[in-house]
PDB file of C-alpha atoms in Angstrom:
ATOM      1  CA  ALA A 710     -14.040  18.571 -15.282  1.00 80.00           C
ATOM      2  CA  GLN A 711     -12.417  15.142 -15.351  1.00 88.00           C
ATOM      3  CA  SER A 712     -13.745  11.863 -13.991  1.00 92.00           C
ATOM      4  CA  VAL A 713     -13.081   8.154 -14.082  1.00 95.00           C
ATOM      5  CA  ALA A 714     -15.484   5.261 -13.654  1.00 97.00           C
ATOM      6  CA  GLN A 715     -14.589   1.717 -12.747  1.00 98.00           C
ATOM      7  CA  PRO A 716     -17.968   0.017 -13.075  1.00 97.00           C
ATOM      8  CA  GLU A 717     -17.021  -3.210 -11.289  1.00 97.00           C
ATOM      9  CA  ASP A 718     -16.189  -3.216  -7.566  1.00 97.00           C
ATOM     10  CA  GLN A 719     -15.103  -6.853  -7.772  1.00 98.00           C
ATOM     11  CA  VAL A 720     -13.787  -9.043 -10.560  1.00 98.00           C
ATOM     12  CA  ASN A 721     -13.200 -12.760 -10.101  1.00 98.00           C
ATOM     13  CA  VAL A 722     -11.271 -14.815 -12.617  1.00 98.00           C
ATOM     14  CA  ALA A 723      -9.760 -18.304 -12.605  1.00 98.00           C
ATOM     15  CA  GLU A 724      -5.985 -18.651 -12.703  1.00 98.00           C
ATOM     16  CA  GLY A 725      -4.749 -19.011 -16.273  1.00 97.00           C
ATOM     17  CA  ASN A 726      -7.765 -17.256 -17.764  1.00 98.00           C
ATOM     18  CA  PRO A 727      -7.573 -13.814 -19.335  1.00 98.00           C
ATOM     19  CA  LEU A 728      -8.576 -10.886 -17.162  1.00 97.00           C
ATOM     20  CA  THR A 729     -10.094  -7.502 -17.896  1.00 98.00           C
ATOM     21  CA  VAL A 730     -10.554  -4.625 -15.477  1.00 98.00           C
ATOM     22  CA  LYS A 731     -12.747  -1.879 -16.945  1.00 98.00           C
ATOM     23  CA  CYS A 732     -12.210   1.854 -16.893  1.00 98.00           C
ATOM     24  CA  THR A 733     -14.041   4.679 -18.650  1.00 97.00           C
ATOM     25  CA  TYR A 734     -13.121   8.319 -18.415  1.00 95.00           C
ATOM     26  CA  SER A 735     -14.479  11.778 -19.073  1.00 93.00           C
ATOM     27  CA  VAL A 736     -12.339  14.809 -19.832  1.00 88.00           C
ATOM     28  CA  SER A 737     -12.923  17.999 -21.723  1.00 85.00           C
ATOM     29  CA  GLY A 738      -9.742  17.629 -23.760  1.00 83.00           C
ATOM     30  CA  ASN A 739      -7.413  14.730 -24.496  1.00 84.00           C
ATOM     31  CA  PRO A 740      -6.551  12.410 -21.620  1.00 89.00           C
ATOM     32  CA  TYR A 741      -3.491  11.066 -19.952  1.00 93.00           C
ATOM     33  CA  LEU A 742      -4.477   7.694 -18.451  1.00 95.00           C
ATOM     34  CA  PHE A 743      -2.798   5.599 -15.802  1.00 96.00           C
ATOM     35  CA  TRP A 744      -3.258   2.236 -14.070  1.00 98.00           C
ATOM     36  CA  TYR A 745      -2.032   1.504 -10.580  1.00 98.00           C
ATOM     37  CA  VAL A 746      -2.150  -1.658  -8.448  1.00 98.00           C
ATOM     38  CA  GLN A 747      -2.312  -1.770  -4.666  1.00 97.00           C
ATOM     39  CA  TYR A 748      -1.552  -4.843  -2.582  1.00 94.00           C
ATOM     40  CA  PRO A 749      -2.907  -4.989   1.015  1.00 89.00           C
ATOM     41  CA  ASN A 750      -1.351  -2.379   3.333  1.00 82.00           C
ATOM     42  CA  ARG A 751       0.940  -1.140   0.584  1.00 87.00           C
ATOM     43  CA  GLY A 752       1.224   1.973  -1.531  1.00 91.00           C
ATOM     44  CA  LEU A 753       0.104   2.228  -5.155  1.00 95.00           C
ATOM     45  CA  GLN A 754       2.422   0.699  -7.751  1.00 96.00           C
ATOM     46  CA  PHE A 755       2.504   2.144 -11.257  1.00 96.00           C
ATOM     47  CA  LEU A 756       1.568  -0.359 -13.981  1.00 97.00           C
ATOM     48  CA  LEU A 757       1.304   1.620 -17.213  1.00 97.00           C
ATOM     49  CA  LYS A 758       0.177   4.853 -18.804  1.00 96.00           C
ATOM     50  CA  TYR A 759      -1.231   6.133 -22.095  1.00 95.00           C
ATOM     51  CA  ILE A 760       0.078   9.464 -23.296  1.00 92.00           C
ATOM     52  CA  THR A 761      -0.221   9.396 -27.060  1.00 89.00           C
ATOM     53  CA  GLY A 762       0.495   7.133 -30.016  1.00 88.00           C
ATOM     54  CA  ASP A 763      -0.179   3.403 -30.105  1.00 91.00           C
ATOM     55  CA  ASN A 764      -3.525   2.612 -28.517  1.00 93.00           C
ATOM     56  CA  LEU A 765      -2.192  -0.602 -26.990  1.00 96.00           C
ATOM     57  CA  VAL A 766       0.085   0.116 -24.053  1.00 97.00           C
ATOM     58  CA  LYS A 767       2.217  -2.554 -22.451  1.00 96.00           C
ATOM     59  CA  GLY A 768       3.207  -2.323 -18.836  1.00 95.00           C
ATOM     60  CA  SER A 769       4.679  -4.167 -15.870  1.00 93.00           C
ATOM     61  CA  TYR A 770       3.997  -7.774 -14.884  1.00 93.00           C
ATOM     62  CA  GLY A 771       2.490  -8.693 -18.282  1.00 96.00           C
ATOM     63  CA  PHE A 772      -0.357  -6.209 -18.100  1.00 97.00           C
ATOM     64  CA  GLU A 773      -1.520  -4.136 -21.025  1.00 98.00           C
ATOM     65  CA  ALA A 774      -4.287  -1.630 -21.662  1.00 98.00           C
ATOM     66  CA  GLU A 775      -6.126  -0.499 -24.710  1.00 96.00           C
ATOM     67  CA  PHE A 776      -7.053   3.143 -25.239  1.00 96.00           C
ATOM     68  CA  ASN A 777     -10.313   3.517 -27.120  1.00 96.00           C
ATOM     69  CA  LYS A 778     -11.114   7.157 -27.812  1.00 94.00           C
ATOM     70  CA  SER A 779     -14.570   6.572 -29.295  1.00 94.00           C
ATOM     71  CA  GLN A 780     -15.672   4.565 -26.263  1.00 96.00           C
ATOM     72  CA  THR A 781     -13.669   6.735 -23.825  1.00 95.00           C
ATOM     73  CA  SER A 782     -12.287   3.561 -22.281  1.00 97.00           C
ATOM     74  CA  PHE A 783      -8.932   2.333 -21.062  1.00 98.00           C
ATOM     75  CA  HIS A 784      -9.457  -1.269 -19.964  1.00 98.00           C
ATOM     76  CA  LEU A 785      -6.633  -3.187 -18.263  1.00 98.00           C
ATOM     77  CA  LYS A 786      -5.933  -6.683 -19.578  1.00 98.00           C
ATOM     78  CA  LYS A 787      -3.718  -9.662 -19.035  1.00 98.00           C
ATOM     79  CA  PRO A 788      -3.763 -12.817 -21.184  1.00 97.00           C
ATOM     80  CA  SER A 789      -3.232 -15.280 -18.330  1.00 97.00           C
ATOM     81  CA  ALA A 790      -4.062 -14.350 -14.712  1.00 98.00           C
ATOM     82  CA  LEU A 791      -1.953 -15.379 -11.726  1.00 97.00           C
ATOM     83  CA  VAL A 792      -3.109 -15.782  -8.137  1.00 97.00           C
ATOM     84  CA  SER A 793      -0.505 -13.180  -7.243  1.00 96.00           C
ATOM     85  CA  ASP A 794      -2.378 -10.657  -9.445  1.00 97.00           C
ATOM     86  CA  SER A 795      -5.081 -10.498  -6.788  1.00 97.00           C
ATOM     87  CA  ALA A 796      -5.096  -6.897  -5.610  1.00 97.00           C
ATOM     88  CA  LEU A 797      -6.934  -3.565  -5.793  1.00 98.00           C
ATOM     89  CA  TYR A 798      -6.605  -1.810  -9.157  1.00 98.00           C
ATOM     90  CA  PHE A 799      -7.068   1.925  -9.742  1.00 98.00           C
ATOM     91  CA  CYS A 800      -7.507   3.742 -13.028  1.00 98.00           C
ATOM     92  CA  ALA A 801      -6.584   7.446 -13.080  1.00 96.00           C
ATOM     93  CA  VAL A 802      -6.937  10.307 -15.543  1.00 93.00           C
ATOM     94  CA  ARG A 803      -5.520  13.735 -16.088  1.00 88.00           C
ATOM     95  CA  ASP A 804      -6.924  16.161 -18.650  1.00 81.00           C
ATOM     96  CA  ARG A 805      -4.104  17.135 -21.025  1.00 76.00           C
ATOM     97  CA  GLY A 806      -5.346  20.705 -21.210  1.00 67.00           C
ATOM     98  CA  SER A 807      -5.855  21.138 -17.497  1.00 66.00           C
ATOM     99  CA  ALA A 808      -3.732  21.984 -14.530  1.00 63.00           C
ATOM    100  CA  ARG A 809      -5.765  19.602 -12.444  1.00 69.00           C
ATOM    101  CA  GLN A 810      -4.234  16.741 -10.545  1.00 85.00           C
ATOM    102  CA  LEU A 811      -4.856  13.058 -11.100  1.00 90.00           C
ATOM    103  CA  THR A 812      -8.420  11.858 -10.622  1.00 93.00           C
ATOM    104  CA  PHE A 813      -8.697   8.235  -9.460  1.00 96.00           C
ATOM    105  CA  GLY A 814     -11.462   5.770 -10.107  1.00 97.00           C
ATOM    106  CA  SER A 815     -13.200   4.036  -7.208  1.00 97.00           C
ATOM    107  CA  GLY A 816     -11.051   0.917  -7.583  1.00 98.00           C
ATOM    108  CA  THR A 817     -11.673  -2.686  -8.630  1.00 98.00           C
ATOM    109  CA  GLN A 818     -10.804  -5.609  -6.405  1.00 98.00           C
ATOM    110  CA  LEU A 819      -9.442  -8.407  -8.554  1.00 98.00           C
ATOM    111  CA  THR A 820      -9.452 -11.921  -7.144  1.00 98.00           C
ATOM    112  CA  VAL A 821      -7.727 -14.687  -9.096  1.00 98.00           C
ATOM    113  CA  LEU A 822      -8.969 -18.079  -7.977  1.00 97.00           C
ATOM    114  CA  PRO A 823      -6.584 -21.055  -8.005  1.00 95.00           C
TER     115      PRO A 823
ATOM    116  CA  ASP B 246      15.430   3.861  -8.981  1.00 62.00           C
ATOM    117  CA  THR B 247      11.783   4.849  -8.465  1.00 68.00           C
ATOM    118  CA  GLU B 248      11.620   4.573  -4.687  1.00 91.00           C
ATOM    119  CA  VAL B 249       9.717   6.757  -2.304  1.00 96.00           C
ATOM    120  CA  THR B 250      10.238   5.893   1.350  1.00 96.00           C
ATOM    121  CA  GLN B 251       7.961   6.684   4.258  1.00 97.00           C
ATOM    122  CA  THR B 252       8.449   6.402   7.991  1.00 97.00           C
ATOM    123  CA  PRO B 253       7.043   5.169  10.244  1.00 97.00           C
ATOM    124  CA  LYS B 254       5.168   2.231   8.723  1.00 96.00           C
ATOM    125  CA  HIS B 255       2.658   2.264  11.577  1.00 97.00           C
ATOM    126  CA  LEU B 256       1.707   4.969  14.046  1.00 96.00           C
ATOM    127  CA  VAL B 257      -0.729   4.900  16.901  1.00 96.00           C
ATOM    128  CA  MET B 258      -1.459   8.198  18.632  1.00 93.00           C
ATOM    129  CA  GLY B 259      -3.860   9.717  21.074  1.00 90.00           C
ATOM    130  CA  MET B 260      -5.986  12.732  20.238  1.00 88.00           C
ATOM    131  CA  THR B 261      -3.754  15.032  22.233  1.00 88.00           C
ATOM    132  CA  ASN B 262      -0.451  13.835  20.794  1.00 89.00           C
ATOM    133  CA  LYS B 263       1.824  15.551  18.310  1.00 94.00           C
ATOM    134  CA  LYS B 264       3.544  13.323  15.776  1.00 96.00           C
ATOM    135  CA  SER B 265       5.119  13.612  12.333  1.00 97.00           C
ATOM    136  CA  LEU B 266       5.162  11.500   9.183  1.00 98.00           C
ATOM    137  CA  LYS B 267       8.218  11.556   6.972  1.00 98.00           C
ATOM    138  CA  CYS B 268       8.627  10.993   3.223  1.00 98.00           C
ATOM    139  CA  GLU B 269      11.820  10.936   1.200  1.00 97.00           C
ATOM    140  CA  GLN B 270      12.706  10.530  -2.470  1.00 96.00           C
ATOM    141  CA  HIS B 271      16.044  10.696  -4.255  1.00 91.00           C
ATOM    142  CA  MET B 272      14.807  10.701  -7.832  1.00 93.00           C
ATOM    143  CA  GLY B 273      15.344  14.442  -8.279  1.00 92.00           C
ATOM    144  CA  HIS B 274      11.604  14.994  -8.418  1.00 93.00           C
ATOM    145  CA  ARG B 275      10.464  18.537  -7.753  1.00 92.00           C
ATOM    146  CA  ALA B 276       6.810  17.819  -6.905  1.00 92.00           C
ATOM    147  CA  MET B 277       5.681  15.906  -3.815  1.00 95.00           C
ATOM    148  CA  TYR B 278       2.190  14.954  -2.630  1.00 95.00           C
ATOM    149  CA  TRP B 279       0.357  13.813   0.485  1.00 97.00           C
ATOM    150  CA  TYR B 280      -2.713  11.619   0.098  1.00 97.00           C
ATOM    151  CA  LYS B 281      -5.130  10.091   2.611  1.00 97.00           C
ATOM    152  CA  GLN B 282      -6.619   6.719   1.838  1.00 97.00           C
ATOM    153  CA  LYS B 283      -9.401   4.912   3.626  1.00 96.00           C
ATOM    154  CA  ALA B 284      -9.740   1.131   3.252  1.00 93.00           C
ATOM    155  CA  LYS B 285     -10.800  -0.013  -0.248  1.00 92.00           C
ATOM    156  CA  LYS B 286     -11.187   3.615  -1.394  1.00 95.00           C
ATOM    157  CA  PRO B 287      -9.112   5.703  -3.827  1.00 96.00           C
ATOM    158  CA  PRO B 288      -6.487   8.064  -2.445  1.00 96.00           C
ATOM    159  CA  GLU B 289      -7.683  11.585  -1.594  1.00 96.00           C
ATOM    160  CA  LEU B 290      -5.282  14.399  -2.372  1.00 95.00           C
ATOM    161  CA  MET B 291      -4.366  16.537   0.614  1.00 96.00           C
ATOM    162  CA  PHE B 292      -1.354  18.702  -0.340  1.00 95.00           C
ATOM    163  CA  VAL B 293       0.949  19.315  -3.295  1.00 93.00           C
ATOM    164  CA  TYR B 294       4.413  20.871  -3.063  1.00 94.00           C
ATOM    165  CA  SER B 295       6.088  22.160  -6.181  1.00 91.00           C
ATOM    166  CA  TYR B 296       9.725  23.262  -5.953  1.00 92.00           C
ATOM    167  CA  GLU B 297       9.432  23.180  -2.156  1.00 93.00           C
ATOM    168  CA  LYS B 298       6.477  25.550  -2.094  1.00 94.00           C
ATOM    169  CA  LEU B 299       2.952  24.561  -1.162  1.00 94.00           C
ATOM    170  CA  SER B 300       0.907  24.838  -4.335  1.00 91.00           C
ATOM    171  CA  ILE B 301      -2.284  22.964  -3.431  1.00 89.00           C
ATOM    172  CA  ASN B 302      -4.105  22.534  -0.125  1.00 90.00           C
ATOM    173  CA  GLU B 303      -7.315  20.626  -0.655  1.00 90.00           C
ATOM    174  CA  SER B 304      -9.090  22.339   2.252  1.00 91.00           C
ATOM    175  CA  VAL B 305      -7.398  20.084   4.760  1.00 95.00           C
ATOM    176  CA  PRO B 306      -8.028  20.800   8.444  1.00 95.00           C
ATOM    177  CA  SER B 307      -5.256  22.726  10.227  1.00 95.00           C
ATOM    178  CA  ARG B 308      -4.520  19.782  12.499  1.00 96.00           C
ATOM    179  CA  PHE B 309      -2.528  18.512   9.495  1.00 97.00           C
ATOM    180  CA  SER B 310       0.485  20.691   8.764  1.00 97.00           C
ATOM    181  CA  PRO B 311       2.793  19.897   5.846  1.00 97.00           C
ATOM    182  CA  GLU B 312       6.414  20.925   5.535  1.00 97.00           C
ATOM    183  CA  CYS B 313       8.946  20.569   2.730  1.00 96.00           C
ATOM    184  CA  PRO B 314      12.420  21.249   4.186  1.00 95.00           C
ATOM    185  CA  ASN B 315      14.177  20.464   0.929  1.00 93.00           C
ATOM    186  CA  SER B 316      13.490  18.981  -2.480  1.00 90.00           C
ATOM    187  CA  SER B 317      13.931  15.395  -1.252  1.00 95.00           C
ATOM    188  CA  LEU B 318      12.001  15.514   1.960  1.00 97.00           C
ATOM    189  CA  LEU B 319       8.341  16.006   2.858  1.00 97.00           C
ATOM    190  CA  ASN B 320       6.859  15.949   6.355  1.00 98.00           C
ATOM    191  CA  LEU B 321       3.310  15.876   7.652  1.00 98.00           C
ATOM    192  CA  HIS B 322       2.928  17.187  11.185  1.00 97.00           C
ATOM    193  CA  LEU B 323      -0.071  15.896  13.115  1.00 96.00           C
ATOM    194  CA  HIS B 324      -1.705  17.507  16.139  1.00 94.00           C
ATOM    195  CA  ALA B 325      -4.993  17.003  17.926  1.00 93.00           C
ATOM    196  CA  LEU B 326      -6.244  14.450  15.452  1.00 94.00           C
ATOM    197  CA  GLN B 327      -9.635  12.797  15.556  1.00 95.00           C
ATOM    198  CA  PRO B 328     -10.403   9.070  15.329  1.00 95.00           C
ATOM    199  CA  GLU B 329     -11.840   9.639  11.835  1.00 96.00           C
ATOM    200  CA  ASP B 330      -8.349  10.694  10.725  1.00 97.00           C
ATOM    201  CA  SER B 331      -7.252   7.056  11.039  1.00 97.00           C
ATOM    202  CA  ALA B 332      -6.183   6.015   7.551  1.00 97.00           C
ATOM    203  CA  LEU B 333      -3.257   5.104   5.292  1.00 97.00           C
ATOM    204  CA  TYR B 334      -1.251   8.226   4.497  1.00 97.00           C
ATOM    205  CA  LEU B 335       0.550   8.041   1.181  1.00 97.00           C
ATOM    206  CA  CYS B 336       3.353  10.179  -0.123  1.00 97.00           C
ATOM    207  CA  ALA B 337       4.015  10.473  -3.854  1.00 96.00           C
ATOM    208  CA  SER B 338       6.377  12.359  -6.140  1.00 95.00           C
ATOM    209  CA  THR B 339       6.635  13.400  -9.817  1.00 92.00           C
ATOM    210  CA  GLN B 340       9.297  15.104 -11.875  1.00 88.00           C
ATOM    211  CA  SER B 341       7.158  18.265 -11.853  1.00 80.00           C
ATOM    212  CA  THR B 342       3.564  19.389 -11.601  1.00 74.00           C
ATOM    213  CA  SER B 343       3.503  21.094 -14.999  1.00 72.00           C
ATOM    214  CA  GLU B 344       3.832  17.949 -17.129  1.00 73.00           C
ATOM    215  CA  GLY B 345       0.646  15.928 -17.084  1.00 77.00           C
ATOM    216  CA  THR B 346       2.524  12.957 -18.531  1.00 82.00           C
ATOM    217  CA  ASP B 347       4.643  12.532 -15.429  1.00 86.00           C
ATOM    218  CA  THR B 348       4.113   9.325 -13.496  1.00 91.00           C
ATOM    219  CA  GLN B 349       3.335   9.651  -9.797  1.00 93.00           C
ATOM    220  CA  TYR B 350       5.443   7.245  -7.738  1.00 95.00           C
ATOM    221  CA  PHE B 351       3.982   6.309  -4.382  1.00 96.00           C
ATOM    222  CA  GLY B 352       5.600   5.331  -1.108  1.00 96.00           C
ATOM    223  CA  PRO B 353       4.388   2.352   0.904  1.00 96.00           C
ATOM    224  CA  GLY B 354       2.364   4.532   3.254  1.00 96.00           C
ATOM    225  CA  THR B 355       2.041   5.091   7.003  1.00 97.00           C
ATOM    226  CA  ARG B 356      -0.866   3.338   8.669  1.00 96.00           C
ATOM    227  CA  LEU B 357      -2.169   5.836  11.228  1.00 97.00           C
ATOM    228  CA  THR B 358      -4.508   4.910  14.055  1.00 96.00           C
ATOM    229  CA  VAL B 359      -5.935   7.673  16.274  1.00 95.00           C
ATOM    230  CA  LEU B 360      -7.315   6.483  19.585  1.00 93.00           C
TER     231      LEU B 360
END
């Protein structure tokens, strides 16, 4: 079985401060991990993914994520938040050894305060 | 180009109506997906087409009927829907379903309201 947890429903951060959106996963094998962002009344936009190799993955719009196998985490980070980063963020996982489809986390609403 | 298009953007229908949602991609992807998303919730997988054949149906009620006329086009036919079917319907595509590394690219969605 595969699952994803996003422990925070809501994250608030001041503009210019670093932001972190947390994600932990559970798979029986090795994971493929993804982050998506969703703006109001829009589809999901792909930000970045971890497949293998370097644990620090860089993605779109200045976002990055760090894969930590021992902590089964894949937290999304950005050094300096923008008001325009305010959106709903989803982490997703797929078990490398499984034919299963993507499993999404429950989502984290990020609000960047001016 | 990583664009998936969906029409219409908004749809309001009565419970006795028949309507269709359309999704199109020109990335040469051979897998296409329908998801249903309620407000502030993650997308829920409904159907997966692989090489134009239905490969996954997540126990979706028969009032939703998918169709994949060709590798670029995916339709969702709607009939006798219920108010609880009101949601954002998202289409997505990947290069294939066999490679877990493939990124799913999503369309902007159709906002469906059932009266």
